[in-house]
XYZ file of C-alpha atoms in Angstrom:
465
model
C -9.289 11.003 60.100
C -11.706 11.093 57.183
C -12.545 7.886 54.927
C -11.457 7.138 51.464
C -14.512 5.974 48.784
C -12.808 2.213 49.369
C -13.076 2.590 53.172
C -16.609 3.386 52.927
C -17.060 0.565 50.557
C -15.552 -2.099 52.594
C -17.610 -0.799 55.117
C -20.756 -1.447 53.370
C -21.554 2.395 53.473
C -22.014 4.893 50.152
C -19.789 7.847 49.805
C -20.782 11.331 50.298
C -22.317 12.664 46.934
C -20.406 14.911 45.069
C -20.178 16.543 41.659
C -18.907 13.991 38.977
C -17.015 16.386 37.042
C -15.111 17.832 39.849
C -13.892 14.581 40.657
C -13.239 13.983 37.001
C -11.117 16.857 36.709
C -9.508 16.134 40.334
C -8.287 12.801 38.886
C -7.568 13.831 35.605
C -5.619 16.638 36.838
C -3.303 13.922 39.392
C -1.857 12.403 35.703
C 0.742 12.566 33.408
C 0.186 14.373 30.318
C 0.909 11.072 28.885
C -1.221 8.949 31.113
C -4.217 11.700 30.147
C -3.124 11.072 26.424
C -4.001 7.468 26.991
C -7.292 7.949 28.683
C -8.387 10.210 25.974
C -7.564 7.468 23.350
C -9.349 4.503 25.334
C -12.776 6.836 25.746
C -12.510 7.386 21.818
C -11.477 4.128 20.941
C -8.036 5.170 19.268
C -5.626 3.721 21.319
C -2.673 1.593 19.490
C -2.995 -2.150 20.388
C -0.646 -3.706 21.484
C 1.386 -5.946 19.312
C 0.701 -9.977 20.756
C 3.943 -11.419 19.214
C 4.540 -15.181 20.473
C 8.226 -14.071 22.013
C 6.279 -10.866 23.888
C 2.975 -12.937 25.009
C 5.102 -15.732 26.034
C 7.552 -13.349 28.171
C 4.214 -12.068 29.780
C 2.989 -15.313 30.768
C 6.100 -16.568 32.321
C 6.207 -13.219 34.351
C 2.708 -13.902 35.343
C 3.855 -17.486 36.611
C 6.157 -16.253 38.375
C 3.974 -13.553 40.090
C 1.363 -15.796 41.090
C 4.147 -18.372 42.975
C 5.025 -15.059 45.106
C 0.966 -14.656 46.057
C 0.688 -16.398 49.730
C -3.162 -15.433 50.036
C -4.841 -18.033 46.963
C -6.340 -20.494 48.595
C -9.325 -20.202 45.553
C -6.957 -20.268 43.039
C -5.107 -23.376 44.169
C -8.424 -24.771 44.545
C -9.384 -24.401 41.162
C -6.103 -25.267 40.389
C -6.483 -29.061 41.789
C -10.165 -29.263 40.464
C -9.307 -28.361 36.807
C -6.503 -29.092 34.247
C -7.903 -27.504 31.426
C -9.300 -23.881 33.153
C -6.426 -22.481 35.842
C -3.173 -23.146 33.418
C -5.034 -22.542 30.687
C -2.605 -20.020 28.543
C -5.562 -18.213 26.394
C -7.756 -17.408 29.995
C -4.278 -16.511 31.518
C -3.936 -14.111 28.287
C -7.192 -12.598 29.330
C -6.278 -10.942 32.512
C -2.747 -10.121 31.084
C -5.105 -7.853 28.256
C -7.194 -6.367 30.717
C -4.187 -5.047 32.789
C -2.226 -3.625 30.126
C 0.496 -7.071 29.884
C 1.217 -5.910 33.338
C 2.419 -9.318 34.755
C 1.880 -8.586 38.480
C -1.526 -6.414 37.990
C -2.322 -9.588 36.041
C -1.470 -12.220 38.616
C -3.304 -10.446 41.545
C -6.257 -10.027 39.171
C -6.244 -13.872 38.593
C -5.683 -14.806 42.202
C -8.895 -12.482 43.196
C -10.815 -13.809 40.243
C -10.865 -17.373 41.721
C -11.534 -16.018 45.381
C -14.706 -14.030 44.085
C -15.729 -16.865 41.867
C -15.876 -19.289 44.776
C -17.522 -17.016 46.884
C -20.445 -15.992 43.956
C -20.711 -19.541 42.056
C -19.561 -21.912 45.097
C -17.243 -24.639 45.013
C -19.134 -26.858 42.098
C -18.586 -23.912 39.690
C -14.617 -22.846 40.674
C -12.727 -24.350 37.707
C -15.784 -24.692 34.913
C -13.981 -23.446 31.845
C -17.720 -21.728 31.362
C -20.487 -20.551 33.726
C -23.778 -21.818 31.844
C -27.088 -20.310 32.414
C -28.040 -23.420 34.036
C -25.299 -22.669 36.577
C -26.465 -19.340 38.170
C -29.827 -20.373 39.687
C -33.398 -19.969 38.827
C -33.456 -16.210 40.484
C -30.667 -15.122 38.692
C -32.099 -16.562 35.109
C -35.165 -14.352 35.867
C -32.885 -11.453 36.397
C -31.030 -11.879 33.506
C -34.292 -12.408 31.125
C -35.883 -9.118 32.546
C -33.416 -7.302 29.838
C -32.155 -4.565 32.569
C -28.663 -5.299 31.187
C -27.619 -6.586 27.184
C -25.044 -6.817 25.010
C -25.814 -4.701 21.678
C -25.713 -7.198 18.545
C -23.130 -4.995 16.924
C -19.822 -3.628 17.734
C -19.227 0.405 17.803
C -17.539 2.431 15.229
C -13.789 1.469 16.742
C -14.441 -2.448 16.998
C -15.291 -3.060 20.550
C -18.519 -4.513 22.320
C -20.845 -2.212 23.781
C -23.077 -3.230 27.189
C -25.956 -1.227 27.949
C -28.120 -0.926 31.074
C -31.256 0.281 32.524
C -31.208 0.187 36.088
C -34.505 0.911 36.288
C -35.818 -2.332 34.866
C -33.819 -4.174 37.730
C -37.051 -2.309 40.296
C -39.407 -5.582 39.720
C -36.497 -7.715 40.827
C -35.791 -5.670 43.695
C -39.262 -5.572 45.069
C -39.886 -9.444 44.604
C -37.169 -10.603 46.611
C -36.140 -9.705 50.205
C -32.196 -9.797 49.102
C -32.235 -8.975 45.460
C -28.429 -7.964 44.982
C -27.065 -11.578 44.812
C -29.442 -12.369 42.201
C -28.745 -8.625 40.616
C -25.029 -9.554 40.403
C -24.752 -12.986 39.436
C -26.798 -11.918 36.547
C -24.230 -9.002 35.657
C -21.683 -10.954 36.006
C -22.615 -13.989 33.564
C -23.170 -11.349 31.268
C -19.808 -9.598 31.205
C -18.549 -13.438 31.594
C -20.085 -14.018 28.197
C -18.580 -10.865 26.633
C -14.791 -11.851 27.157
C -15.099 -14.599 25.479
C -14.576 -13.104 22.251
C -10.740 -12.403 21.453
C -11.458 -8.980 19.527
C -12.986 -7.540 22.895
C -10.394 -8.517 25.220
C -8.197 -6.544 23.020
C -10.272 -3.520 22.336
C -12.056 -3.594 25.045
C -16.217 -3.031 26.580
C -18.204 0.169 26.248
C -20.560 0.575 29.127
C -23.662 2.404 28.829
C -26.076 2.926 31.299
C -29.505 5.008 30.860
C -30.472 6.041 34.490
C -33.124 8.350 33.675
C -35.838 5.967 35.125
C -34.047 5.058 38.509
C -37.103 5.551 41.297
C -36.191 7.176 44.683
C -38.138 4.377 46.238
C -35.634 1.930 45.573
C -32.837 4.107 46.223
C -30.989 2.153 49.095
C -31.047 -0.856 46.635
C -29.604 1.055 43.462
C -26.576 2.455 46.057
C -25.941 -1.072 47.468
C -25.460 -2.655 44.000
C -23.668 -0.098 42.686
C -21.073 -0.294 45.706
C -21.404 -4.363 45.717
C -20.071 -4.438 42.124
C -17.076 -2.163 42.520
C -15.986 -4.358 45.400
C -16.261 -7.273 43.151
C -14.072 -5.036 40.362
C -11.546 -7.440 40.008
C -14.237 -10.325 39.395
C -14.059 -9.106 36.045
C -11.097 -9.475 33.633
C -12.742 -6.952 31.371
C -10.627 -4.013 30.005
C -13.404 -0.950 30.247
C -12.566 1.377 27.587
C -15.650 3.506 28.689
C -18.631 4.041 30.846
C -21.095 6.333 29.966
C -23.910 7.300 32.324
C -27.172 8.921 30.725
C -29.759 10.671 32.373
C -32.704 13.241 31.662
C -32.013 16.947 33.305
C -34.935 16.324 35.522
C -34.019 13.440 37.272
C -33.356 13.930 41.256
C -32.192 10.499 41.980
C -30.039 9.978 38.966
C -27.198 12.702 39.811
C -26.847 11.699 43.402
C -26.655 7.680 42.635
C -23.632 9.030 39.591
C -21.899 11.151 41.866
C -21.789 8.338 45.005
C -20.759 5.943 42.338
C -17.704 7.822 40.715
C -16.932 8.541 44.327
C -16.499 4.857 45.180
C -14.578 4.033 41.751
C -11.058 3.169 41.307
C -9.262 5.909 39.926
C -8.658 3.724 36.527
C -12.314 3.500 36.005
C -13.367 7.665 37.682
C -11.020 8.886 34.330
C -12.998 6.827 32.061
C -16.869 8.231 33.512
C -18.718 10.211 31.227
C -21.873 11.404 32.106
C -24.641 13.027 29.325
C -27.607 14.508 31.140
C -30.674 15.896 28.950
C -33.224 14.342 26.898
C -33.196 11.425 25.396
C -32.639 12.220 21.755
C -29.736 15.070 23.190
C -27.499 12.440 24.877
C -28.378 9.602 21.856
C -26.265 12.645 19.597
C -23.688 12.803 22.026
C -23.049 9.117 22.558
C -22.867 8.799 18.445
C -20.299 11.284 18.864
C -18.189 8.589 20.741
C -19.020 6.021 17.787
C -21.585 3.893 19.427
C -24.495 2.412 17.152
C -27.452 4.400 18.433
C -29.462 3.131 15.672
C -29.192 -0.490 17.638
C -29.899 0.831 21.510
C -33.217 -0.742 23.035
C -33.494 2.081 25.214
C -36.733 3.587 25.700
C -37.648 7.624 26.416
C -39.301 6.638 29.735
C -35.809 4.644 30.466
C -37.508 1.202 29.766
C -35.543 -1.092 27.911
C -36.926 -2.986 24.361
C -36.075 -7.018 24.436
C -36.321 -7.950 21.252
C -32.456 -8.233 20.746
C -32.063 -9.534 24.536
C -34.331 -12.358 23.533
C -32.473 -13.275 20.251
C -29.281 -13.005 22.483
C -30.486 -15.359 25.173
C -31.906 -17.657 22.541
C -28.683 -17.937 21.087
C -26.527 -18.021 23.779
C -28.362 -21.396 24.816
C -27.673 -22.963 22.058
C -23.950 -22.120 22.311
C -23.500 -23.640 25.714
C -25.957 -26.813 24.820
C -23.310 -27.425 21.879
C -20.294 -26.892 23.708
C -21.161 -29.799 26.807
C -21.716 -32.095 24.296
C -19.033 -30.796 21.392
C -15.328 -29.127 21.698
C -15.166 -25.338 20.689
C -15.267 -24.751 16.599
C -11.968 -23.017 16.605
C -12.393 -19.038 14.865
C -16.174 -19.289 16.160
C -16.922 -15.677 17.237
C -20.634 -14.565 18.876
C -19.824 -11.147 17.838
C -18.412 -10.392 14.649
C -15.829 -7.908 13.271
C -16.655 -4.843 12.158
C -14.680 -5.949 8.314
C -16.447 -9.701 8.690
C -18.767 -9.899 6.081
C -22.199 -11.774 6.906
C -24.557 -14.305 5.630
C -28.124 -14.105 6.150
C -31.091 -11.768 5.778
C -32.485 -8.800 7.927
C -31.706 -5.440 8.930
C -29.131 -6.852 11.366
C -27.078 -8.429 8.515
C -27.300 -5.652 5.985
C -26.554 -2.802 7.781
C -23.284 -4.685 9.612
C -20.438 -2.701 8.688
C -18.551 -5.520 7.179
C -21.739 -5.997 4.869
C -21.532 -2.288 3.809
C -17.836 -2.031 2.771
C -18.122 -5.466 1.183
C -20.953 -3.928 -0.804
C -19.291 -0.654 -1.475
C -16.070 -3.203 -2.860
C -17.581 -4.979 -4.798
C -20.648 -2.498 -6.704
C -17.752 -0.636 -7.754
C -16.952 -2.785 -9.944
C -20.120 -4.334 -11.583
C -19.471 -2.953 -15.134
C -16.176 -4.257 -15.642
C -17.373 -7.698 -14.060
C -20.110 -7.812 -16.449
C -17.776 -7.248 -19.366
C -15.269 -10.189 -18.369
C -14.660 -13.993 -19.596
C -16.128 -16.606 -17.477
C -12.254 -17.000 -16.509
C -11.798 -13.420 -15.587
C -14.896 -13.050 -13.155
C -13.904 -15.839 -11.288
C -10.369 -14.362 -11.136
C -12.153 -11.119 -9.979
C -14.204 -12.518 -7.353
C -11.334 -14.509 -6.180
C -9.199 -11.017 -5.591
C -12.316 -9.874 -3.653
C -12.192 -12.435 -1.428
C -8.093 -11.936 -1.006
C -8.989 -7.753 -0.323
C -11.741 -8.743 2.353
C -9.289 -11.172 4.009
C -6.594 -8.425 3.572
C -7.932 -5.950 6.199
C -9.027 -8.860 8.247
C -12.378 -9.428 7.460
C -13.560 -12.580 7.169
C -16.269 -14.157 5.437
C -18.941 -15.911 7.810
C -22.314 -17.712 8.855
C -24.628 -19.246 11.809
C -23.785 -22.446 12.597
C -25.956 -25.482 14.836
C -24.734 -23.672 17.387
C -25.636 -20.132 16.623
C -22.312 -18.755 16.438
C -20.273 -17.213 13.416
C -17.908 -19.324 11.519
C -15.749 -18.840 8.443
C -16.607 -20.196 5.322
C -14.676 -21.812 2.520
C -13.255 -19.612 -0.026
C -15.131 -21.071 -2.704
C -18.255 -20.086 0.005
C -16.797 -16.765 -0.348
C -16.126 -16.281 -3.750
C -19.938 -17.347 -4.398
C -21.113 -14.736 -2.130
C -19.115 -12.100 -4.325
C -20.662 -13.539 -7.344
C -24.191 -13.372 -5.875
C -23.229 -9.577 -5.294
C -22.540 -9.023 -8.627
C -25.495 -11.137 -10.243
C -28.038 -9.203 -7.815
C -26.746 -5.944 -9.023
C -27.136 -6.930 -12.428
C -30.315 -7.799 -12.058
C -31.149 -4.577 -11.092
C -29.414 -2.703 -13.212
C -26.308 -1.407 -11.104
C -23.600 -1.062 -13.695
C -20.773 0.235 -10.965
C -18.306 3.030 -12.133
C -16.700 2.618 -14.877
C -12.898 1.407 -14.817
C -9.932 1.207 -17.256
C -9.508 -2.636 -17.119
C -10.605 -5.576 -18.243
C -8.341 -7.938 -16.726
C -8.098 -7.004 -12.914
C -5.074 -6.852 -10.858
C -5.821 -6.250 -6.961
C -3.934 -4.061 -4.940
C -4.917 -2.525 -1.410
C -4.411 0.602 0.422
C -6.034 2.048 3.414
C -6.863 5.379 4.247
C -7.715 7.126 7.920
C -11.179 6.752 8.905
C -12.766 8.953 11.709
C -10.941 8.258 15.127
C -7.753 7.339 13.658
C -8.754 3.013 12.354
C -7.882 1.915 9.198
C -10.453 1.583 6.545
C -9.395 -0.282 3.293
C -9.487 1.177 -0.057
C -9.064 -1.063 -2.774
C -7.547 -0.629 -6.235
C -7.654 -2.770 -9.281
C -4.794 -2.245 -11.330
C -4.648 -3.791 -15.008
C -2.878 -6.904 -15.684
């Protein structure tokens, strides 16, 4: 009797290499038309979000509790429950598992229990019930692996609002050479980074896009790469992560990359396998392919030789340390986020802030009414600024600045209004008048229109009062 890929993983072996395209086609063939459409929507970020009404969430959490009670083998879960009165019964923590399992209470319950089993194995009993695993908890060897930057969180979301995690496996190879058994440290570093991404509520709802550049992997470390891939797949239940898509990019001349990808695709669960997309060709060619999925390639740290730049990652590590240090001494800041949404308006200087999607949208809105603003009275200017703030809030945007913990926190309406008036004054100093309007006293109404990929983009209309 032939062994399935899952049997091969359990036995610590890699399944035989087969065509990734054939695997994907075969897996999609098993799905119904509705299921295939759902996969397509997830991959392209156009699926409808679950309406998380209080009644619906409460009902799912209660069902999940009953499903947990029915599970017999849950020693690690029970141990964590005894250690902490904050984490295990925390509804927000449990909601994380419901979100990544499409609000299926039974699947979420099994995932939660398995999560604690894996956490006990990976991080020991002393970290089993901690509300947050910190950089200090992962050990010196794992910190060094993390600092290599082989896996990074992009500083902005994709066009559909999803977090993007990028990986260059070739950058892990110094660690593979330096340690007798590098796999545990590599696994811990990956788990830590992905866990930090999933602290964000919007990411929990919209999911994560993973992009790996496997061009530079060397045949010399072939076995270690295979073992790492198999171990990650075996630990899939550790990650309470809604995976939207897995993009694998490689140079057409790479010998080992296609073999590694076929092995990984063979061993992946069906849920992950149908979300795999491969892109071969030159560095420029697959960057353009990623653009078609709404991925912000302008922030990509990949280099053409398969390496990775570290500037954004070093900044992320610094922000992460500050956040963890702050939360050791202070309660969490309500509404604070690490990764702002594409509708948020950010304070600060530099290219990343200026090019942030929410700032560009905000500038477009304000700039359209420069001429009108200049003709208004002082009270009229205040009223217009307040209404623009209300419009931004209306399309779920928030005005945010970095706090001492390097988290983005929402500012007061007064500060938000000052942000609006500052933009108007800036434009006036540059001699920009904006588009002429027909009114002198604004009354704001908001409509929306479709953008690429089915997302909603606000269209503001100011009518005379």
